[in-house]
Amino acid sequence: MPLWAALLAAPAAGVAMLLAFPPYGWWPLAPIGVALLAAAVHRRRLRAGLGLGLLTGLTFFLPLLSWTNLEVGNLPWLLLGGFEACYLALMGAAAAWASPVADRWRASWPVLTGLLWVAQETLRSTVPFGGFPWGRLAFSQADGPLVRFAALGGAPLVTFAVALVGGLLAAAAWAALRHRWRPLTGAWAAVIAVAAVALLVPVSSGAVTDDPVGTDGAVTVAIVQGNVPRLGLDFNAQRQAVLDNHADATVELARQVAAGQAARPDLVVWPENSSDIDPLRYPAAAARISEAADAVGAPILVGAVLSGPGPGQVRNAGLLWQPGGGPDLDQLYIKRRPVPFAEYVPFRDLARLVSKEVDRVRSDFVAGTTPGVVATPAVTIGDVICFEVAYDDVVRDTVTGGGRLIVVQTNNATFNNAEALQQLAMVRLRAVEHGMPALMASTVGVSGFVDRDGRVSGATEFFTEAVVVRQVRPGDGTTVATRVGQWPEAVLVLLAVSVLVTAGLLRRSARQATGDAGSPAETEER
């Protein structure tokens, strides 16, 4: 590709991938974005691949993460978006480095494209500070057929499938141009036919997962979206009003149950931060929650901020509150992945030099150590809190630990509708991945139920008070993805490393053959 065309293709790739995600949801554009970047960096020098990948990353991540600047200004948003873009820069350089492999074995180009994308997302989801998996290709496919791969190998396999399709598009375009658009024959036709069949199998097969319907029978669950008086970081200053909103909405639900206007729930779910007043320390807060639980006659999973364990420390918790019994401290989940620079501040003194906004985080959240398996009288749930839904292992641990309903408690009061929809797309993928129902409960929206096929019901509007009641049938977590865990990702990453090593060997062989490290023989088709 001429350099001028590559400079156009790289940002176009970022825009295409952006539009594949909510709130746009044009999921077919994701592989097109992958194809544009793959073509742009092919046969480039490493620094050119780095620059083109960075250009793609900036045009993708900056608008995708624009919701992070709503309350804290532009600097944190620009730093986060720019940092995330660096991972695509590294992948652009890696793809340029791997060009000799694609040139030697042209049919491998789609596969190595998929492998490099998985490796990039694995790195981005791991380092630093536990990583930030937002914007993985897999999370753009909740409405697309490729989401079915989640039941076989989780989000990494969905990403691989999306990037593989993108690599096929790039390779097919190259072949068509190379042969002046003559019909493809021979090996290329076979490769494309095999790939098409492989992609269609999970779509058409009804046996991707084992039957996830449990034996416990259906349970009735209510989501309470109490809303906040106003959006923004100062919702914490409105703590009593937020707690009252959720308690009042639950008491109103109890009134409707008594009048025969609503089904009595077996479980009520309140969102993250529904009680930022520690109910274990403040009797008035505990009384309000007890009033709601006693009125509705069902346990409430409360999103609470608890003090301790040390001075200046707090915990983000999912706490089961029993009617007539109060808090059940044996059924308590503490968020395991607090968000760096939002729920705790690493290197606070250094971070303050970059932005004084870090001092808005007055108390550091302490991470929990055990999976969010919470046993209620009606169903054992797998509780994850807010951004934790983006992390494969956090969700899977709740399922393998006995959870039969995935529950995501979240607070979107500091963000916007786009962020909420992006998060709901992750919940949808998790439901497919583990073959069990899920729900998302938000303070302001979007809340809703998700069936095991990723379909949403009862979705609420943003910034509104709402109560949604649904019957759900617990799953049993018997998908292939649940059983194999992180093995597909590990294998794909190992193969990606082998591609890079092979590319290095081919480059070394070319240098030895020509005696010139800059010889065109390195980049010519083999």
mmCIF file with all atom_site columns, N, CA and C in Angstrom, residues 269-313:
data_model
loop_
_atom_site.group_PDB
_atom_site.id
_atom_site.type_symbol
_atom_site.label_atom_id
_atom_site.label_alt_id
_atom_site.label_comp_id
_atom_site.label_asym_id
_atom_site.label_entity_id
_atom_site.label_seq_id
_atom_site.pdbx_PDB_ins_code
_atom_site.Cartn_x
_atom_site.Cartn_y
_atom_site.Cartn_z
_atom_site.occupancy
_atom_site.B_iso_or_equiv
_atom_site.pdbx_formal_charge
_atom_site.auth_seq_id
_atom_site.auth_comp_id
_atom_site.auth_asym_id
_atom_site.auth_atom_id
_atom_site.pdbx_PDB_model_num
ATOM 1   N N  . VAL A 1 269 ? -32.096 -6.758  43.610 1.00 0.00 ? 269 VAL A N  1
ATOM 2   C CA . VAL A 1 269 ? -30.713 -6.328  43.376 1.00 0.00 ? 269 VAL A CA 1
ATOM 3   C C  . VAL A 1 269 ? -30.664 -4.806  43.291 1.00 0.00 ? 269 VAL A C  1
ATOM 4   N N  . TRP A 1 270 ? -29.874 -4.222  44.193 1.00 0.00 ? 270 TRP A N  1
ATOM 5   C CA . TRP A 1 270 ? -29.577 -2.800  44.122 1.00 0.00 ? 270 TRP A CA 1
ATOM 6   C C  . TRP A 1 270 ? -28.203 -2.626  43.472 1.00 0.00 ? 270 TRP A C  1
ATOM 7   N N  . PRO A 1 271 ? -27.957 -1.492  42.833 1.00 0.00 ? 271 PRO A N  1
ATOM 8   C CA . PRO A 1 271 ? -26.684 -1.310  42.121 1.00 0.00 ? 271 PRO A CA 1
ATOM 9   C C  . PRO A 1 271 ? -25.526 -0.938  43.043 1.00 0.00 ? 271 PRO A C  1
ATOM 10  N N  . GLU A 1 272 ? -24.369 -0.878  42.453 1.00 0.00 ? 272 GLU A N  1
ATOM 11  C CA . GLU A 1 272 ? -23.184 -0.342  43.121 1.00 0.00 ? 272 GLU A CA 1
ATOM 12  C C  . GLU A 1 272 ? -23.474 1.070   43.622 1.00 0.00 ? 272 GLU A C  1
ATOM 13  N N  . ASN A 1 273 ? -22.945 1.391   44.799 1.00 0.00 ? 273 ASN A N  1
ATOM 14  C CA . ASN A 1 273 ? -23.093 2.722   45.391 1.00 0.00 ? 273 ASN A CA 1
ATOM 15  C C  . ASN A 1 273 ? -24.526 3.067   45.765 1.00 0.00 ? 273 ASN A C  1
ATOM 16  N N  . SER A 1 274 ? -25.408 2.084   45.857 1.00 0.00 ? 274 SER A N  1
ATOM 17  C CA . SER A 1 274 ? -26.766 2.402   46.291 1.00 0.00 ? 274 SER A CA 1
ATOM 18  C C  . SER A 1 274 ? -26.797 2.788   47.761 1.00 0.00 ? 274 SER A C  1
ATOM 19  N N  . SER A 1 275 ? -25.779 2.363   48.521 1.00 0.00 ? 275 SER A N  1
ATOM 20  C CA . SER A 1 275 ? -25.638 2.835   49.902 1.00 0.00 ? 275 SER A CA 1
ATOM 21  C C  . SER A 1 275 ? -24.175 3.194   50.132 1.00 0.00 ? 275 SER A C  1
ATOM 22  N N  . ASP A 1 276 ? -23.829 4.450   49.834 1.00 0.00 ? 276 ASP A N  1
ATOM 23  C CA . ASP A 1 276 ? -22.480 4.907   50.131 1.00 0.00 ? 276 ASP A CA 1
ATOM 24  C C  . ASP A 1 276 ? -22.316 5.270   51.602 1.00 0.00 ? 276 ASP A C  1
ATOM 25  N N  . ILE A 1 277 ? -23.398 5.226   52.342 1.00 0.00 ? 277 ILE A N  1
ATOM 26  C CA . ILE A 1 277 ? -23.331 5.339   53.792 1.00 0.00 ? 277 ILE A CA 1
ATOM 27  C C  . ILE A 1 277 ? -23.185 3.917   54.339 1.00 0.00 ? 277 ILE A C  1
ATOM 28  N N  . ASP A 1 278 ? -22.101 3.654   55.025 1.00 0.00 ? 278 ASP A N  1
ATOM 29  C CA . ASP A 1 278 ? -21.812 2.304   55.510 1.00 0.00 ? 278 ASP A CA 1
ATOM 30  C C  . ASP A 1 278 ? -22.928 1.838   56.449 1.00 0.00 ? 278 ASP A C  1
ATOM 31  N N  . PRO A 1 279 ? -23.748 0.873   56.017 1.00 0.00 ? 279 PRO A N  1
ATOM 32  C CA . PRO A 1 279 ? -24.860 0.442   56.891 1.00 0.00 ? 279 PRO A CA 1
ATOM 33  C C  . PRO A 1 279 ? -24.400 -0.396  58.072 1.00 0.00 ? 279 PRO A C  1
ATOM 34  N N  . LEU A 1 280 ? -23.149 -0.836  58.064 1.00 0.00 ? 280 LEU A N  1
ATOM 35  C CA . LEU A 1 280 ? -22.633 -1.592  59.201 1.00 0.00 ? 280 LEU A CA 1
ATOM 36  C C  . LEU A 1 280 ? -22.158 -0.671  60.318 1.00 0.00 ? 280 LEU A C  1
ATOM 37  N N  . ARG A 1 281 ? -22.026 0.610   60.015 1.00 0.00 ? 281 ARG A N  1
ATOM 38  C CA . ARG A 1 281 ? -21.565 1.576   61.016 1.00 0.00 ? 281 ARG A CA 1
ATOM 39  C C  . ARG A 1 281 ? -22.638 2.597   61.382 1.00 0.00 ? 281 ARG A C  1
ATOM 40  N N  . TYR A 1 282 ? -23.566 2.858   60.456 1.00 0.00 ? 282 TYR A N  1
ATOM 41  C CA . TYR A 1 282 ? -24.560 3.905   60.679 1.00 0.00 ? 282 TYR A CA 1
ATOM 42  C C  . TYR A 1 282 ? -25.951 3.281   60.782 1.00 0.00 ? 282 TYR A C  1
ATOM 43  N N  . PRO A 1 283 ? -26.530 3.257   61.972 1.00 0.00 ? 283 PRO A N  1
ATOM 44  C CA . PRO A 1 283 ? -27.829 2.607   62.176 1.00 0.00 ? 283 PRO A CA 1
ATOM 45  C C  . PRO A 1 283 ? -28.943 3.163   61.298 1.00 0.00 ? 283 PRO A C  1
ATOM 46  N N  . ALA A 1 284 ? -28.912 4.455   60.984 1.00 0.00 ? 284 ALA A N  1
ATOM 47  C CA . ALA A 1 284 ? -29.982 5.031   60.173 1.00 0.00 ? 284 ALA A CA 1
ATOM 48  C C  . ALA A 1 284 ? -29.987 4.425   58.773 1.00 0.00 ? 284 ALA A C  1
ATOM 49  N N  . ALA A 1 285 ? -28.812 4.232   58.205 1.00 0.00 ? 285 ALA A N  1
ATOM 50  C CA . ALA A 1 285 ? -28.729 3.596   56.884 1.00 0.00 ? 285 ALA A CA 1
ATOM 51  C C  . ALA A 1 285 ? -29.203 2.152   56.961 1.00 0.00 ? 285 ALA A C  1
ATOM 52  N N  . ALA A 1 286 ? -28.790 1.444   58.000 1.00 0.00 ? 286 ALA A N  1
ATOM 53  C CA . ALA A 1 286 ? -29.227 0.055   58.168 1.00 0.00 ? 286 ALA A CA 1
ATOM 54  C C  . ALA A 1 286 ? -30.737 -0.033  58.314 1.00 0.00 ? 286 ALA A C  1
ATOM 55  N N  . ALA A 1 287 ? -31.315 0.932   59.021 1.00 0.00 ? 287 ALA A N  1
ATOM 56  C CA . ALA A 1 287 ? -32.769 0.920   59.220 1.00 0.00 ? 287 ALA A CA 1
ATOM 57  C C  . ALA A 1 287 ? -33.506 1.102   57.906 1.00 0.00 ? 287 ALA A C  1
ATOM 58  N N  . ARG A 1 288 ? -32.995 1.958   57.041 1.00 0.00 ? 288 ARG A N  1
ATOM 59  C CA . ARG A 1 288 ? -33.661 2.175   55.749 1.00 0.00 ? 288 ARG A CA 1
ATOM 60  C C  . ARG A 1 288 ? -33.612 0.920   54.892 1.00 0.00 ? 288 ARG A C  1
ATOM 61  N N  . ILE A 1 289 ? -32.475 0.235   54.888 1.00 0.00 ? 289 ILE A N  1
ATOM 62  C CA . ILE A 1 289 ? -32.367 -0.988  54.093 1.00 0.00 ? 289 ILE A CA 1
ATOM 63  C C  . ILE A 1 289 ? -33.253 -2.080  54.683 1.00 0.00 ? 289 ILE A C  1
ATOM 64  N N  . SER A 1 290 ? -33.267 -2.185  55.997 1.00 0.00 ? 290 SER A N  1
ATOM 65  C CA . SER A 1 290 ? -34.122 -3.193  56.643 1.00 0.00 ? 290 SER A CA 1
ATOM 66  C C  . SER A 1 290 ? -35.590 -2.918  56.356 1.00 0.00 ? 290 SER A C  1
ATOM 67  N N  . GLU A 1 291 ? -35.962 -1.652  56.362 1.00 0.00 ? 291 GLU A N  1
ATOM 68  C CA . GLU A 1 291 ? -37.347 -1.299  56.045 1.00 0.00 ? 291 GLU A CA 1
ATOM 69  C C  . GLU A 1 291 ? -37.737 -1.799  54.659 1.00 0.00 ? 291 GLU A C  1
ATOM 70  N N  . ALA A 1 292 ? -36.838 -1.600  53.685 1.00 0.00 ? 292 ALA A N  1
ATOM 71  C CA . ALA A 1 292 ? -37.128 -2.036  52.324 1.00 0.00 ? 292 ALA A CA 1
ATOM 72  C C  . ALA A 1 292 ? -37.179 -3.555  52.224 1.00 0.00 ? 292 ALA A C  1
ATOM 73  N N  . ALA A 1 293 ? -36.210 -4.242  52.855 1.00 0.00 ? 293 ALA A N  1
ATOM 74  C CA . ALA A 1 293 ? -36.172 -5.709  52.787 1.00 0.00 ? 293 ALA A CA 1
ATOM 75  C C  . ALA A 1 293 ? -37.383 -6.324  53.476 1.00 0.00 ? 293 ALA A C  1
ATOM 76  N N  . ASP A 1 294 ? -37.749 -5.785  54.626 1.00 0.00 ? 294 ASP A N  1
ATOM 77  C CA . ASP A 1 294 ? -38.904 -6.317  55.348 1.00 0.00 ? 294 ASP A CA 1
ATOM 78  C C  . ASP A 1 294 ? -40.196 -6.076  54.574 1.00 0.00 ? 294 ASP A C  1
ATOM 79  N N  . ALA A 1 295 ? -40.295 -4.927  53.932 1.00 0.00 ? 295 ALA A N  1
ATOM 80  C CA . ALA A 1 295 ? -41.516 -4.607  53.186 1.00 0.00 ? 295 ALA A CA 1
ATOM 81  C C  . ALA A 1 295 ? -41.715 -5.538  52.003 1.00 0.00 ? 295 ALA A C  1
ATOM 82  N N  . VAL A 1 296 ? -40.638 -5.785  51.264 1.00 0.00 ? 296 VAL A N  1
ATOM 83  C CA . VAL A 1 296 ? -40.769 -6.601  50.057 1.00 0.00 ? 296 VAL A CA 1
ATOM 84  C C  . VAL A 1 296 ? -40.702 -8.087  50.386 1.00 0.00 ? 296 VAL A C  1
ATOM 85  N N  . GLY A 1 297 ? -40.200 -8.420  51.570 1.00 0.00 ? 297 GLY A N  1
ATOM 86  C CA . GLY A 1 297 ? -40.148 -9.819  51.978 1.00 0.00 ? 297 GLY A CA 1
ATOM 87  C C  . GLY A 1 297 ? -39.149 -10.648 51.218 1.00 0.00 ? 297 GLY A C  1
ATOM 88  N N  . ALA A 1 298 ? -38.054 -10.031 50.799 1.00 0.00 ? 298 ALA A N  1
ATOM 89  C CA . ALA A 1 298 ? -37.033 -10.740 50.022 1.00 0.00 ? 298 ALA A CA 1
ATOM 90  C C  . ALA A 1 298 ? -35.667 -10.155 50.360 1.00 0.00 ? 298 ALA A C  1
ATOM 91  N N  . PRO A 1 299 ? -34.613 -10.969 50.243 1.00 0.00 ? 299 PRO A N  1
ATOM 92  C CA . PRO A 1 299 ? -33.281 -10.421 50.485 1.00 0.00 ? 299 PRO A CA 1
ATOM 93  C C  . PRO A 1 299 ? -32.901 -9.405  49.403 1.00 0.00 ? 299 PRO A C  1
ATOM 94  N N  . ILE A 1 300 ? -32.098 -8.423  49.799 1.00 0.00 ? 300 ILE A N  1
ATOM 95  C CA . ILE A 1 300 ? -31.625 -7.395  48.876 1.00 0.00 ? 300 ILE A CA 1
ATOM 96  C C  . ILE A 1 300 ? -30.111 -7.495  48.778 1.00 0.00 ? 300 ILE A C  1
ATOM 97  N N  . LEU A 1 301 ? -29.600 -7.561  47.559 1.00 0.00 ? 301 LEU A N  1
ATOM 98  C CA . LEU A 1 301 ? -28.155 -7.444  47.339 1.00 0.00 ? 301 LEU A CA 1
ATOM 99  C C  . LEU A 1 301 ? -27.853 -5.948  47.233 1.00 0.00 ? 301 LEU A C  1
ATOM 100 N N  . VAL A 1 302 ? -27.220 -5.418  48.245 1.00 0.00 ? 302 VAL A N  1
ATOM 101 C CA . VAL A 1 302 ? -26.977 -3.983  48.354 1.00 0.00 ? 302 VAL A CA 1
ATOM 102 C C  . VAL A 1 302 ? -25.570 -3.669  47.864 1.00 0.00 ? 302 VAL A C  1
ATOM 103 N N  . GLY A 1 303 ? -25.446 -2.667  46.999 1.00 0.00 ? 303 GLY A N  1
ATOM 104 C CA . GLY A 1 303 ? -24.139 -2.151  46.637 1.00 0.00 ? 303 GLY A CA 1
ATOM 105 C C  . GLY A 1 303 ? -23.723 -1.124  47.662 1.00 0.00 ? 303 GLY A C  1
ATOM 106 N N  . ALA A 1 304 ? -22.786 -1.486  48.535 1.00 0.00 ? 304 ALA A N  1
ATOM 107 C CA . ALA A 1 304 ? -22.451 -0.646  49.682 1.00 0.00 ? 304 ALA A CA 1
ATOM 108 C C  . ALA A 1 304 ? -20.975 -0.298  49.694 1.00 0.00 ? 304 ALA A C  1
ATOM 109 N N  . VAL A 1 305 ? -20.663 0.868   50.227 1.00 0.00 ? 305 VAL A N  1
ATOM 110 C CA . VAL A 1 305 ? -19.285 1.248   50.507 1.00 0.00 ? 305 VAL A CA 1
ATOM 111 C C  . VAL A 1 305 ? -19.069 1.053   52.000 1.00 0.00 ? 305 VAL A C  1
ATOM 112 N N  . LEU A 1 306 ? -18.169 0.143   52.333 1.00 0.00 ? 306 LEU A N  1
ATOM 113 C CA . LEU A 1 306 ? -17.906 -0.205  53.727 1.00 0.00 ? 306 LEU A CA 1
ATOM 114 C C  . LEU A 1 306 ? -16.577 0.375   54.179 1.00 0.00 ? 306 LEU A C  1
ATOM 115 N N  . SER A 1 307 ? -16.517 0.811   55.408 1.00 0.00 ? 307 SER A N  1
ATOM 116 C CA . SER A 1 307 ? -15.291 1.376   55.959 1.00 0.00 ? 307 SER A CA 1
ATOM 117 C C  . SER A 1 307 ? -14.285 0.268   56.259 1.00 0.00 ? 307 SER A C  1
ATOM 118 N N  . GLY A 1 308 ? -12.987 0.660   56.247 1.00 0.00 ? 308 GLY A N  1
ATOM 119 C CA . GLY A 1 308 ? -11.928 -0.269  56.637 1.00 0.00 ? 308 GLY A CA 1
ATOM 120 C C  . GLY A 1 308 ? -11.434 -1.105  55.477 1.00 0.00 ? 308 GLY A C  1
ATOM 121 N N  . PRO A 1 309 ? -10.534 -2.055  55.774 1.00 0.00 ? 309 PRO A N  1
ATOM 122 C CA . PRO A 1 309 ? -10.212 -2.553  57.113 1.00 0.00 ? 309 PRO A CA 1
ATOM 123 C C  . PRO A 1 309 ? -9.266  -1.672  57.915 1.00 0.00 ? 309 PRO A C  1
ATOM 124 N N  . GLY A 1 310 ? -8.534  -0.772  57.241 1.00 0.00 ? 310 GLY A N  1
ATOM 125 C CA . GLY A 1 310 ? -7.614  0.094   57.955 1.00 0.00 ? 310 GLY A CA 1
ATOM 126 C C  . GLY A 1 310 ? -8.072  1.531   57.898 1.00 0.00 ? 310 GLY A C  1
ATOM 127 N N  . PRO A 1 311 ? -7.399  2.408   58.616 1.00 0.00 ? 311 PRO A N  1
ATOM 128 C CA . PRO A 1 311 ? -7.758  3.833   58.560 1.00 0.00 ? 311 PRO A CA 1
ATOM 129 C C  . PRO A 1 311 ? -7.528  4.395   57.166 1.00 0.00 ? 311 PRO A C  1
ATOM 130 N N  . GLY A 1 312 ? -8.479  5.217   56.707 1.00 0.00 ? 312 GLY A N  1
ATOM 131 C CA . GLY A 1 312 ? -8.370  5.810   55.383 1.00 0.00 ? 312 GLY A CA 1
ATOM 132 C C  . GLY A 1 312 ? -8.638  4.841   54.257 1.00 0.00 ? 312 GLY A C  1
ATOM 133 N N  . GLN A 1 313 ? -9.178  3.670   54.576 1.00 0.00 ? 313 GLN A N  1
ATOM 134 C CA . GLN A 1 313 ? -9.465  2.665   53.564 1.00 0.00 ? 313 GLN A CA 1
ATOM 135 C C  . GLN A 1 313 ? -10.960 2.353   53.545 1.00 0.00 ? 313 GLN A C  1
#
